PDB file of C-alpha atoms in Angstrom:
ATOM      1  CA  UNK A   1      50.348 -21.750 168.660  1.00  0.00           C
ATOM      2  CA  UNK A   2      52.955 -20.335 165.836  1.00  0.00           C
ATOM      3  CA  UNK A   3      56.568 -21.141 165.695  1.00  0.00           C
ATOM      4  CA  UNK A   4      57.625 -17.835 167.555  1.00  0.00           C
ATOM      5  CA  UNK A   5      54.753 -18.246 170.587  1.00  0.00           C
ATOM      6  CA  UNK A   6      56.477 -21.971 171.174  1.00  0.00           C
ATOM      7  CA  UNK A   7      60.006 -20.664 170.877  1.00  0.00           C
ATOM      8  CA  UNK A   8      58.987 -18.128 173.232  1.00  0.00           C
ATOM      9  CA  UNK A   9      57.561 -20.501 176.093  1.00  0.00           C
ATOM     10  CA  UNK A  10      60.145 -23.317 175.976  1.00  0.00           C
ATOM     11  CA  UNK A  11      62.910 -20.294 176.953  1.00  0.00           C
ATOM     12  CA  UNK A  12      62.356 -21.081 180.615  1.00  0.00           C
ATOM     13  CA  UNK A  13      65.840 -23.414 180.032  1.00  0.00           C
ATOM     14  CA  UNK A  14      67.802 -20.211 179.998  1.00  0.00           C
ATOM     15  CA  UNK A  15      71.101 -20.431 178.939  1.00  0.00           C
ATOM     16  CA  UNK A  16      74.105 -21.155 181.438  1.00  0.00           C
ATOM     17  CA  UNK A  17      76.342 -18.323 181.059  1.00  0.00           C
ATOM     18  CA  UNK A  18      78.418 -16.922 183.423  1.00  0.00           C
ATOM     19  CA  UNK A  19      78.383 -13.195 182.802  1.00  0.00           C
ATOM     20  CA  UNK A  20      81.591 -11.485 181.651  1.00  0.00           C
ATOM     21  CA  UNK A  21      82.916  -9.408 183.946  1.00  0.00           C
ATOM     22  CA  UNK A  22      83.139  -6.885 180.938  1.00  0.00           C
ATOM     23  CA  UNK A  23      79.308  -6.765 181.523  1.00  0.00           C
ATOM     24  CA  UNK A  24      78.984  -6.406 184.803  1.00  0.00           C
ATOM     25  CA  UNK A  25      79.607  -1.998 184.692  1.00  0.00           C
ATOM     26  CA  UNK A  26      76.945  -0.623 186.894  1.00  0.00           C
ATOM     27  CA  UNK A  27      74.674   1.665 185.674  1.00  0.00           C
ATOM     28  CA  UNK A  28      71.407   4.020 187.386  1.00  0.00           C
ATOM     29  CA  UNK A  29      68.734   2.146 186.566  1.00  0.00           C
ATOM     30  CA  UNK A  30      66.616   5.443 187.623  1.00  0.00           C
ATOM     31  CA  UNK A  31      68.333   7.182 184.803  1.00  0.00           C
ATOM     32  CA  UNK A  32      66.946   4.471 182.272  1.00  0.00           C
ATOM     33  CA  UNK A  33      64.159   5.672 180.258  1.00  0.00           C
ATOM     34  CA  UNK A  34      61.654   3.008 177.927  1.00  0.00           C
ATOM     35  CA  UNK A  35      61.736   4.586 174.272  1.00  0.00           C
ATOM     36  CA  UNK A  36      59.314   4.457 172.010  1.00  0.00           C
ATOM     37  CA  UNK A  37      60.080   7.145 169.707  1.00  0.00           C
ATOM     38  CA  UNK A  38      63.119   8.771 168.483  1.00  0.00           C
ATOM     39  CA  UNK A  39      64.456  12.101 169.639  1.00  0.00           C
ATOM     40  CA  UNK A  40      63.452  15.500 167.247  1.00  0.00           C
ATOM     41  CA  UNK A  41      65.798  16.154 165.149  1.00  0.00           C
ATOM     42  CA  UNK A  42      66.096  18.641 161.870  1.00  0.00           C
ATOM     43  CA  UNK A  43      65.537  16.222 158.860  1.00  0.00           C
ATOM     44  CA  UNK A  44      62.199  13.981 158.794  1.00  0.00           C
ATOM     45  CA  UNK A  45      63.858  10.632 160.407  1.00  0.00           C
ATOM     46  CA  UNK A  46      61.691   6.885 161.154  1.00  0.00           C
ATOM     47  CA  UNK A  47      63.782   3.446 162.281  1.00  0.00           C
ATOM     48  CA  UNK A  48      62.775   0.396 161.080  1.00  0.00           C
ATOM     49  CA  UNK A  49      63.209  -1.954 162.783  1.00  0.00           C
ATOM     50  CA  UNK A  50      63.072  -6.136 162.424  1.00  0.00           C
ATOM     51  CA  UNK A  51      63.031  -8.677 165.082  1.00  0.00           C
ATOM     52  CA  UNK A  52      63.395 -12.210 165.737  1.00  0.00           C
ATOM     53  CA  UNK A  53      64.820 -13.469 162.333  1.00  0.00           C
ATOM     54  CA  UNK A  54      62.754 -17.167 162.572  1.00  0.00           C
ATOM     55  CA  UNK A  55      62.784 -17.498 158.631  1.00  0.00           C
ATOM     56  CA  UNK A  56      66.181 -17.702 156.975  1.00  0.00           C
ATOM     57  CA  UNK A  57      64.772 -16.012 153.892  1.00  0.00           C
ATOM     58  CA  UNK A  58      62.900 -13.171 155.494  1.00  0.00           C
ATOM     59  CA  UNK A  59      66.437 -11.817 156.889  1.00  0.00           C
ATOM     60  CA  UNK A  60      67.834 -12.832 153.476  1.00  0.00           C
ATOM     61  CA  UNK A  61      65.684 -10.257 151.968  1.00  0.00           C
ATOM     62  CA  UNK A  62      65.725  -7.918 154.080  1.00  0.00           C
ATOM     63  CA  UNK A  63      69.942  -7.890 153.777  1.00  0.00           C
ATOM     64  CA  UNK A  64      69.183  -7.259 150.760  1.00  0.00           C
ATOM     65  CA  UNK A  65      66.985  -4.457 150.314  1.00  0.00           C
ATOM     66  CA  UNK A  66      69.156  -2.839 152.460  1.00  0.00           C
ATOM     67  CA  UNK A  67      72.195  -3.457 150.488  1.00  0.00           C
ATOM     68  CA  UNK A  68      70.157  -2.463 146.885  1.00  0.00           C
ATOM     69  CA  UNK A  69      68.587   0.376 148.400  1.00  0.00           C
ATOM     70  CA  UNK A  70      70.990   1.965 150.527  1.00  0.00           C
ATOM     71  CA  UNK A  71      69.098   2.158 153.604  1.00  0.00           C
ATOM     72  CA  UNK A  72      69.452   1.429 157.546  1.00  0.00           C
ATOM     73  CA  UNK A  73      68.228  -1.098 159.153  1.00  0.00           C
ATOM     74  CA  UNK A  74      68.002  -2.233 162.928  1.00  0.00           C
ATOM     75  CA  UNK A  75      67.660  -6.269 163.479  1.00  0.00           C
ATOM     76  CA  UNK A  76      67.105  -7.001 166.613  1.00  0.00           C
ATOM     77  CA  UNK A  77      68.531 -10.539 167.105  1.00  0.00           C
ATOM     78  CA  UNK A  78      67.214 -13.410 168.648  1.00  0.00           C
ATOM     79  CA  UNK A  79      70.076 -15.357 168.868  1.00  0.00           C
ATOM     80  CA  UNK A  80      69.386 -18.706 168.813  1.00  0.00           C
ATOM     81  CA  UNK A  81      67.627 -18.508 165.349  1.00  0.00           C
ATOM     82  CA  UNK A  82      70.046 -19.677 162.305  1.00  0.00           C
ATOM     83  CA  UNK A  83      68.852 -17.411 160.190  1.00  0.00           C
ATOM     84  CA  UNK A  84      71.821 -15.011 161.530  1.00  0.00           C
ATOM     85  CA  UNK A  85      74.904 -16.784 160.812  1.00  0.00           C
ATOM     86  CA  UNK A  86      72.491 -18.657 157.265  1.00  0.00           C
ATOM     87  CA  UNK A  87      73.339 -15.377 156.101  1.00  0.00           C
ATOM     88  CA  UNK A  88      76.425 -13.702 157.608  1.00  0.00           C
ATOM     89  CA  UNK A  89      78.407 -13.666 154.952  1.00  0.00           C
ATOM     90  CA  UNK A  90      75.831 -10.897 152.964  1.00  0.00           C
ATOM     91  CA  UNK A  91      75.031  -9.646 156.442  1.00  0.00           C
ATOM     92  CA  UNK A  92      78.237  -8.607 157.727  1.00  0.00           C
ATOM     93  CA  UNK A  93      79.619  -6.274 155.005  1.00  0.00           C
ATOM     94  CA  UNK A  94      76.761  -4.004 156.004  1.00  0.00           C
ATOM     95  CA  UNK A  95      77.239  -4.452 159.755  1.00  0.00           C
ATOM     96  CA  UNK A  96      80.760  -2.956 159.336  1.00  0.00           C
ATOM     97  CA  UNK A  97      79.544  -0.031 157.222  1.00  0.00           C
ATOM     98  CA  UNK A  98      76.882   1.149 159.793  1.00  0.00           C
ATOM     99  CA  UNK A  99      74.165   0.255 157.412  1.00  0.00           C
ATOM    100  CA  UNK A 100      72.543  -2.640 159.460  1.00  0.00           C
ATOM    101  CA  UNK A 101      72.891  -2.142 163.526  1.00  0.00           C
ATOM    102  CA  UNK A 102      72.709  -5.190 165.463  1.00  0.00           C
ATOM    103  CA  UNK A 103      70.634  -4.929 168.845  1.00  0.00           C
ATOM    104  CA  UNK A 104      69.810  -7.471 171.601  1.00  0.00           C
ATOM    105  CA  UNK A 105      66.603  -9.116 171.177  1.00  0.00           C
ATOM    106  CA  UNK A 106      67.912 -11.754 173.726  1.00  0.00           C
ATOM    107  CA  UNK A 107      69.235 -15.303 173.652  1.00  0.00           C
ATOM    108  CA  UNK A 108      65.676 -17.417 173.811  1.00  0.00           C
ATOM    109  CA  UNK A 109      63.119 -15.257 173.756  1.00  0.00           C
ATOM    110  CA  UNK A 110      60.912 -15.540 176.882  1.00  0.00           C
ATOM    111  CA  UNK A 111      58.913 -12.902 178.460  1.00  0.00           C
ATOM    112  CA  UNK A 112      61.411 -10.991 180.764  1.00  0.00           C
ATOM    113  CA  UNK A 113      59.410  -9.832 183.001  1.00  0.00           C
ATOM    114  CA  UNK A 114      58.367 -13.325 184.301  1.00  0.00           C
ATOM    115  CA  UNK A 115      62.101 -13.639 185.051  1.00  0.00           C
ATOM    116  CA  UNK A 116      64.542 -13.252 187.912  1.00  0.00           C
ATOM    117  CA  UNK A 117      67.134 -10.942 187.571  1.00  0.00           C
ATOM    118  CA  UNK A 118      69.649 -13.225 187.104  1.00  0.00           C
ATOM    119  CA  UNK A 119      67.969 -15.289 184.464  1.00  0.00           C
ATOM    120  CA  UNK A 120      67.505 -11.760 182.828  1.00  0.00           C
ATOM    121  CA  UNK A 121      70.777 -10.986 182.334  1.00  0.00           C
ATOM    122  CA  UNK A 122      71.756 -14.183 180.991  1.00  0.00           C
ATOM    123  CA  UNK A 123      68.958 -13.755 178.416  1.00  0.00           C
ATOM    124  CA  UNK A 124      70.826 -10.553 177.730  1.00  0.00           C
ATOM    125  CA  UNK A 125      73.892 -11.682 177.956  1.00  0.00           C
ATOM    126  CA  UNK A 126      73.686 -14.461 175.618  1.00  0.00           C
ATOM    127  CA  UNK A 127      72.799 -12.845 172.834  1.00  0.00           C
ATOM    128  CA  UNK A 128      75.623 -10.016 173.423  1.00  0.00           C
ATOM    129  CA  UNK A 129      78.190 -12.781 173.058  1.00  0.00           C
ATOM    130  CA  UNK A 130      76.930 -14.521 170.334  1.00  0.00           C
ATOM    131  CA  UNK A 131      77.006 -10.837 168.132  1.00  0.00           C
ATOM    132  CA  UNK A 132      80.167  -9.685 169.609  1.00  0.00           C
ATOM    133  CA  UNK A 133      81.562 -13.550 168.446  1.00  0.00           C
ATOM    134  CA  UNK A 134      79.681 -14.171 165.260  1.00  0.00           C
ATOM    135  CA  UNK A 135      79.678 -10.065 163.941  1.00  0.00           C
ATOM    136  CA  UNK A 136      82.343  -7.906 165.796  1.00  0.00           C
ATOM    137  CA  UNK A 137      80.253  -5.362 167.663  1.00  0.00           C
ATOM    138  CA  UNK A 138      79.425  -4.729 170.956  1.00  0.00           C
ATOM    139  CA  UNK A 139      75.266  -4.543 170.558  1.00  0.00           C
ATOM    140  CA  UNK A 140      74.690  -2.289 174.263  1.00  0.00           C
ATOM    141  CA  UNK A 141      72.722  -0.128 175.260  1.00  0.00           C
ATOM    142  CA  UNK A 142      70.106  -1.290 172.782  1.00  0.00           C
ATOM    143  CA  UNK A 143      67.760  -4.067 173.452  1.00  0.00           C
ATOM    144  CA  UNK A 144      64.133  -4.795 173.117  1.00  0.00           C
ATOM    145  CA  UNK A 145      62.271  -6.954 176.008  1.00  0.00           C
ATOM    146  CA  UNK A 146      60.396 -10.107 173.919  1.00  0.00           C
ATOM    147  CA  UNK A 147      56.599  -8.924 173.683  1.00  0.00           C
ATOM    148  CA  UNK A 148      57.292  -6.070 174.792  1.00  0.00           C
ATOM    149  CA  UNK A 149      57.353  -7.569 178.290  1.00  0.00           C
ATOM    150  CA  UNK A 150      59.755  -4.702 180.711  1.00  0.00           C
ATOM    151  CA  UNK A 151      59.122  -4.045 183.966  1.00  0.00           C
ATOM    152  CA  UNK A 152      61.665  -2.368 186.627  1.00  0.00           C
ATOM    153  CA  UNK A 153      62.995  -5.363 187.406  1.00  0.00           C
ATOM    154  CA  UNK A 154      63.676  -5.456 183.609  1.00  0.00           C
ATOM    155  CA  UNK A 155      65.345  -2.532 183.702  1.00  0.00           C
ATOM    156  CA  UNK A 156      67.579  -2.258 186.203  1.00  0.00           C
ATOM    157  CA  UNK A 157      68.551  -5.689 185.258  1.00  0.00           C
ATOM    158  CA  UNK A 158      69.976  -4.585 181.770  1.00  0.00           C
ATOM    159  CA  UNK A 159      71.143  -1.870 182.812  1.00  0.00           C
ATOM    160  CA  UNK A 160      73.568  -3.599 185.497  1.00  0.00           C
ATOM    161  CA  UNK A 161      75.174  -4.708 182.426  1.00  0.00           C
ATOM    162  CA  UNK A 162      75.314  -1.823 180.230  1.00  0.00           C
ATOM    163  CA  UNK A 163      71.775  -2.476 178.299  1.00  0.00           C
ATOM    164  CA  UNK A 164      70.694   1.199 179.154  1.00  0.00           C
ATOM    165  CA  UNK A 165      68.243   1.911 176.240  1.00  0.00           C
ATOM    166  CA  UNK A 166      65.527  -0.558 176.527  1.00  0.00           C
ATOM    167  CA  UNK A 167      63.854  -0.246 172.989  1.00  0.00           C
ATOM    168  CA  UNK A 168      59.873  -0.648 172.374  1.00  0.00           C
ATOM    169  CA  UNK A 169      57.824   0.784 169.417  1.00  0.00           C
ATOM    170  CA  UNK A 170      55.788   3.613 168.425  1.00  0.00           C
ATOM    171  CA  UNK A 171      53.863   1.688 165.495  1.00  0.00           C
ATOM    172  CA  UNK A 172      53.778  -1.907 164.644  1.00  0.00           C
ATOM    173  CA  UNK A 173      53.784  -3.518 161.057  1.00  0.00           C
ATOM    174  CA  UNK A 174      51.869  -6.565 162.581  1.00  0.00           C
ATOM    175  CA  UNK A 175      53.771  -9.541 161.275  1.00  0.00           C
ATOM    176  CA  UNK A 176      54.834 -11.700 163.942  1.00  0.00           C
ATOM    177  CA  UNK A 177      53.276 -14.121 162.114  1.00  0.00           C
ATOM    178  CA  UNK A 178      50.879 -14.575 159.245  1.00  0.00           C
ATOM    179  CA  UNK A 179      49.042 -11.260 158.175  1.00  0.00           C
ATOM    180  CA  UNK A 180      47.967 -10.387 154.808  1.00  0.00           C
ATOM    181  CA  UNK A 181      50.147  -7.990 152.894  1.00  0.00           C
ATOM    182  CA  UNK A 182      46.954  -5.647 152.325  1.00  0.00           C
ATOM    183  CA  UNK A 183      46.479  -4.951 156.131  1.00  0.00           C
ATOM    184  CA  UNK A 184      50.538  -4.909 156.675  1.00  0.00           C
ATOM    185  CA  UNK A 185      50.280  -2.171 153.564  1.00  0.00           C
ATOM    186  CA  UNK A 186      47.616   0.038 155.922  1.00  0.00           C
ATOM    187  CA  UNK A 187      49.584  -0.613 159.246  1.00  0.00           C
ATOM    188  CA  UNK A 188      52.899   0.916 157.390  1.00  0.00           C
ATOM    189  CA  UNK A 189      51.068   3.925 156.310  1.00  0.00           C
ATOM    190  CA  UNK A 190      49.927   4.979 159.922  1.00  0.00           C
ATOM    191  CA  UNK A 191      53.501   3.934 161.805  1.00  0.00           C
ATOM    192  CA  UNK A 192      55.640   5.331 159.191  1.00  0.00           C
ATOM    193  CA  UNK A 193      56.305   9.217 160.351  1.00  0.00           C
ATOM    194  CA  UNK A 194      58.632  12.125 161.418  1.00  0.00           C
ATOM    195  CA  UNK A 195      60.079  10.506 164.919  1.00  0.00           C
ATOM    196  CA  UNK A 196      58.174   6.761 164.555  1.00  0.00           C
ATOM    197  CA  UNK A 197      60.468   3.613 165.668  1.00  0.00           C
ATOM    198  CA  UNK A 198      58.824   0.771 163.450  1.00  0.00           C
ATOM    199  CA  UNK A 199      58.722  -2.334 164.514  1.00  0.00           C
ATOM    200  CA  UNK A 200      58.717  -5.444 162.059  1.00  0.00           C
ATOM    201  CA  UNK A 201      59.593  -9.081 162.232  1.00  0.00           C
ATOM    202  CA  UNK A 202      61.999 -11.524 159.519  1.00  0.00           C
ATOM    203  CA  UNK A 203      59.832 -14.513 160.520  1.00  0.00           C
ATOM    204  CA  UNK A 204      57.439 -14.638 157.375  1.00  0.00           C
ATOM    205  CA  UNK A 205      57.918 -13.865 153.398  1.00  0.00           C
ATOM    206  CA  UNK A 206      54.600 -11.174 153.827  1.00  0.00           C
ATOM    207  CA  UNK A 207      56.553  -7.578 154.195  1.00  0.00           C
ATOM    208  CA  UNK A 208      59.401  -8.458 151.909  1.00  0.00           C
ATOM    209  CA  UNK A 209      56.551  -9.182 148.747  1.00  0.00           C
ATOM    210  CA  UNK A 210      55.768  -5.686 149.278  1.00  0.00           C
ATOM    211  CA  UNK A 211      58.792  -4.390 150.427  1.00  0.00           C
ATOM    212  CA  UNK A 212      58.665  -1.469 146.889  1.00  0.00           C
ATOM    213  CA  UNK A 213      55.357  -0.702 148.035  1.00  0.00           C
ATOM    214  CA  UNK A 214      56.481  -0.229 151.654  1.00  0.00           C
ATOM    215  CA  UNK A 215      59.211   1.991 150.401  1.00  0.00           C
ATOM    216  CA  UNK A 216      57.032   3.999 148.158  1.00  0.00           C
ATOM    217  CA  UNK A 217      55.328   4.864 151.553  1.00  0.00           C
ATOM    218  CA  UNK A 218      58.339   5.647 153.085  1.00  0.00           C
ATOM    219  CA  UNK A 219      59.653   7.728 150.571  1.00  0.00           C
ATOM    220  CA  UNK A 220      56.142   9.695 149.993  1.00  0.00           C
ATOM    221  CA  UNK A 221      56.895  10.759 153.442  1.00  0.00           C
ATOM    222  CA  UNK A 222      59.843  12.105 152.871  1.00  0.00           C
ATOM    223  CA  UNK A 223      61.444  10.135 155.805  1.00  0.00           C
ATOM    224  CA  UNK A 224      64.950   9.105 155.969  1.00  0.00           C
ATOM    225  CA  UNK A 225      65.695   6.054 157.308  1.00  0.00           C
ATOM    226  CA  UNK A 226      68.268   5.708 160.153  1.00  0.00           C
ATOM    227  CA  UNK A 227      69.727   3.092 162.705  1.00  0.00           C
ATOM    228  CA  UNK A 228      68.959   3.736 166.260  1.00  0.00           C
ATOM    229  CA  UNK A 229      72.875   4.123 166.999  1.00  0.00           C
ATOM    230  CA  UNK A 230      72.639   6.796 164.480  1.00  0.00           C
ATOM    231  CA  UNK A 231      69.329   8.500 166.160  1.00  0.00           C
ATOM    232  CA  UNK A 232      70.705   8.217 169.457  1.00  0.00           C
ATOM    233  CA  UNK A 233      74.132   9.092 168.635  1.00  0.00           C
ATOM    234  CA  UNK A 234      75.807   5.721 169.541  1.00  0.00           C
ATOM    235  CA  UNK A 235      77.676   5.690 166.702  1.00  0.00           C
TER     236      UNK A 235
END
């Protein structure tokens, strides 16, 4: 079992919140749509977009090919990994510009679906206060389930507290854990495209040693790189 599986299954001891009453807004559930892609648009547009954060250096680089590069960037953050506030100080210059968007990838990191509502929403809920604390930004609507696990419950759970856009993936650079940079190399090149939502991990060292080559692919695309505030017009 890797480091993220066992972080993932000893989340049952959820977190003992209260919820805010600045999170308790209703919203219609039934209006809620799971995303996987983003909306057309004129100019050739992907999101990238990095979860978890379990290795300190992994979101260390990644700050920093965003910085050197110019890009955007979406971490989804799993908040009770170090790795966010190891590196706040590089981190949050870029989270004020807009560079770097900051999305709920809950507190623990259990499989949501297995959950009751109100264990759910303090999932949700923790991580929202630790990014609103720690980085000055209110992270809703965005938020992707841990494995990708959403059901309705899911959803109308969020969304009773303003996390309207549940987030999944249209293409998958495989590196939850270990892979070898050649087959993370081929997976790039067929989720990298005109609408794709990319998703990626900071838990291992595997896509920053080939981040150039990564951006090579990118670029011979022709594909600008964008937040999902900025795709969905959140910002």
């Amino acid at each position: 079992m890797d480091r993220r599986t066992f972080l993932g299954t000893v989340s049952g001891a959820t977190i003992g919140l209260a919820i805010p009453s600045s999170l308790t807004a209703p919203a219609h559930a039934r209006s809620v749509r799971i995303i996987r892609e983003l909306p057309s648009w004129g100019e050739k547009r992907t999101a990238w977009t990095v979860d978890d954060g379990t290795s300190p250096e992994a979101v260390r680089r990644y700050i920093r090919l965003v910085a050197e590069n110019d890009l955007r960037l979406t971490f989804f953050v799993y908040s009770a990994m170090g790795s966010w506030l190891a590196n706040k100080r590089e981190l949050q210059p870029l989270v004020d510009s807009g560079q770097i968007q900051l999305a709920n990838h809950t507190a623990h990191h259990p499989a949501l679906a297995g959950l009751s509502t109100k264990e759910i929403q303090k999932e949700l809920t923790g991580a929202h206060i630790f990014i609103e604390k720690h980085f000055g930004v209110d992270a809703r609507p965005f938020y992707r389930p841990p494995y990708g696990s959403i059901n309705k419950k899911v959803v109308n759970a969020a969304a009773e507290i303003g996390y309207t856009m549940p987030m999944l993936w249209s293409g998958s650079l495989g590196d939850a854990s270990n892979i070898r940079s050649g087959r993370l190399l081929a997976l790039a090149k067929s989720s990298f495209y005109d609408g794709s939502i990319v998703l990626a991990h900071a838990n291992n060292l595997t896509a920053p040693s080939i981040f150039p080559r990564l951006l090579k692919v990118i670029n011979g695309k022709e594909l600008q790189l964008v937040t999902l505030a900025e795709a969905f017009d959140q910002v």
